[in-house]
Amino acid sequence: MGTYPVGSYLPSENEICEQFDTTRTTVRRALDELLKNGFIEKEHGRGSRVVERRKSLGLLTVKGFSEALDHNKRTVILQEPTSQPWDDRIPFRLSETEKEGNAIYFQRLRYVNGKPIMLEHNWYSDLKLQQLKASEFIEGSFFKTLSQNFLIEMKGSEQELRAESANAEVARFLNIERGAPVLHISIRFTTSKPGFYLYSEVYCNTSRYPVSNSYFL
Amino acid sequence: MGTYPVGSYLPSENEICEQFDTTRTTVRRALDELLKNGFIEKEHGRGSRVVERRKSLGLLTVKGFSEALDHNKRTVILQEPTSQPWDDRIPFRLSETEKEGNAIYFQRLRYVNGKPIMLEHNWYSDLKLQQLKASEFIEGSFFKTLSQNFLIEMKGSEQELRAESANAEVARFLNIERGAPVLHISIRFTTSKPGFYLYSEVYCNTSRYPVSNSYFL
DNA sequence: AAGTGGTCTAGACCACGCG
DNA sequence: GCGTGGTCTAGACCACTTT
């Protein structure tokens, strides 16, 4: 085991099989993961080559902000998780069971290289998971906390994207002029816990850092 | 074989195996495709349920505009494919072989329900594929043409998204005010033909129709 | 011809939902 | 307990690239 420089080829799938005493199917699943996250490119008949990792925020992948690379990041909690009624802004249909309870809401502001870049509103059902404290977030990451403390993993997401003019609140937090264009992303995360979803409304200043996405297969 | 209404469950994977005389692996690959395209949801221990197809443009998937559902769509060619130097606007690194030749460029304006929604600039290397005529596009689709006439399939895409203010050109074509927020998407499509990429710069009016995306696994 | 990734068959075991 | 989807082993054949 080791580290492979950008541009070099990984061992062939069959060699990796021997090295880790496993099968092609499993090795290929692992390589597909690397492919999807932009670490390698596969070349039919030639091999799998390490490519330079994409820059920019990588927001659109399910991995979440904390795992985006290559930038100095900081997150400020603007609103501790609190129980309150569901918000009209959520553009996804809530399930009946979700609607029976309240929402746990929290708000964060995320900085990249010292500049406020993303304003984030988050909700989840208080019937499915207790109220957490932001100070308990593992390494500041909500996803890591769900994974390690509750064995809840992200399975996927649906997103709607809009270019909008910043309203007063967004402009204030992102330190931009009112009316400046911001990228508004509505996300519904599905999780490994049945019926448990996370909803996020994100407002993003993309003038310095574009949001990136990759799609494979 | 038949059609399954929204909300109903598909036969189990084992039943599908018998029905089509194939194996779990293959059936699961097919179901994962349906999952990724938002037709079904899988529920561990219960089954796979047909869900209502997502609305909105579905632009961010690799499938392309023509396969987005549920809207009346029309495409107008603003600029026939022509050979010209590569454009500075493309934010992706071009390969050395691409830079040796010119680009084939074409421009399209796409309407949804009678309103202009997307302004699209497209480039590909003239060294890798001949110049096509827009009138030869199969069902108006560039991707279908590549697939059926040249056996070139889309394998994936990288995208960068920005919220911007419409400049004069974009405002004119999208019939919006200058300075209004538009979603700017830069796309690099990878294809099954080695070294052959498609580059698109898309400007999208998202005030009526948000752009949607799904991400699974 | 040999080696690579792409796809497939065949079958095992596990985790989850439900009766 | 049983059927479901999730993951894995083991191995075959094909398409593509390189020597």
mmCIF file with all atom_site columns, C-alpha atoms (C1' of nucleotides) in Angstrom, chain C residues 3-17:
data_model
loop_
_atom_site.group_PDB
_atom_site.id
_atom_site.type_symbol
_atom_site.label_atom_id
_atom_site.label_alt_id
_atom_site.label_comp_id
_atom_site.label_asym_id
_atom_site.label_entity_id
_atom_site.label_seq_id
_atom_site.pdbx_PDB_ins_code
_atom_site.Cartn_x
_atom_site.Cartn_y
_atom_site.Cartn_z
_atom_site.occupancy
_atom_site.B_iso_or_equiv
_atom_site.pdbx_formal_charge
_atom_site.auth_seq_id
_atom_site.auth_comp_id
_atom_site.auth_asym_id
_atom_site.auth_atom_id
_atom_site.pdbx_PDB_model_num
ATOM 1  C "C1'" . DG C 1 3  ? -2.793  -7.477  -20.359 1.00 0.00 ? 3  DG C "C1'" 1
ATOM 2  C "C1'" . DT C 1 4  ? -6.272  -4.148  -19.308 1.00 0.00 ? 4  DT C "C1'" 1
ATOM 3  C "C1'" . DG C 1 5  ? -10.955 -2.670  -17.917 1.00 0.00 ? 5  DG C "C1'" 1
ATOM 4  C "C1'" . DG C 1 6  ? -16.320 -3.871  -18.976 1.00 0.00 ? 6  DG C "C1'" 1
ATOM 5  C "C1'" . DT C 1 7  ? -19.881 -7.088  -18.355 1.00 0.00 ? 7  DT C "C1'" 1
ATOM 6  C "C1'" . DC C 1 8  ? -21.915 -11.087 -17.157 1.00 0.00 ? 8  DC C "C1'" 1
ATOM 7  C "C1'" . DT C 1 9  ? -23.376 -15.820 -14.593 1.00 0.00 ? 9  DT C "C1'" 1
ATOM 8  C "C1'" . DA C 1 10 ? -23.878 -18.407 -10.257 1.00 0.00 ? 10 DA C "C1'" 1
ATOM 9  C "C1'" . DG C 1 11 ? -24.312 -18.562 -5.724  1.00 0.00 ? 11 DG C "C1'" 1
ATOM 10 C "C1'" . DA C 1 12 ? -23.400 -17.337 -0.739  1.00 0.00 ? 12 DA C "C1'" 1
ATOM 11 C "C1'" . DC C 1 13 ? -24.231 -14.642 3.441   1.00 0.00 ? 13 DC C "C1'" 1
ATOM 12 C "C1'" . DC C 1 14 ? -25.953 -10.516 5.849   1.00 0.00 ? 14 DC C "C1'" 1
ATOM 13 C "C1'" . DA C 1 15 ? -29.251 -6.677  7.473   1.00 0.00 ? 15 DA C "C1'" 1
ATOM 14 C "C1'" . DC C 1 16 ? -33.760 -5.089  7.377   1.00 0.00 ? 16 DC C "C1'" 1
ATOM 15 C "C1'" . DG C 1 17 ? -39.103 -5.213  7.416   1.00 0.00 ? 17 DG C "C1'" 1
#
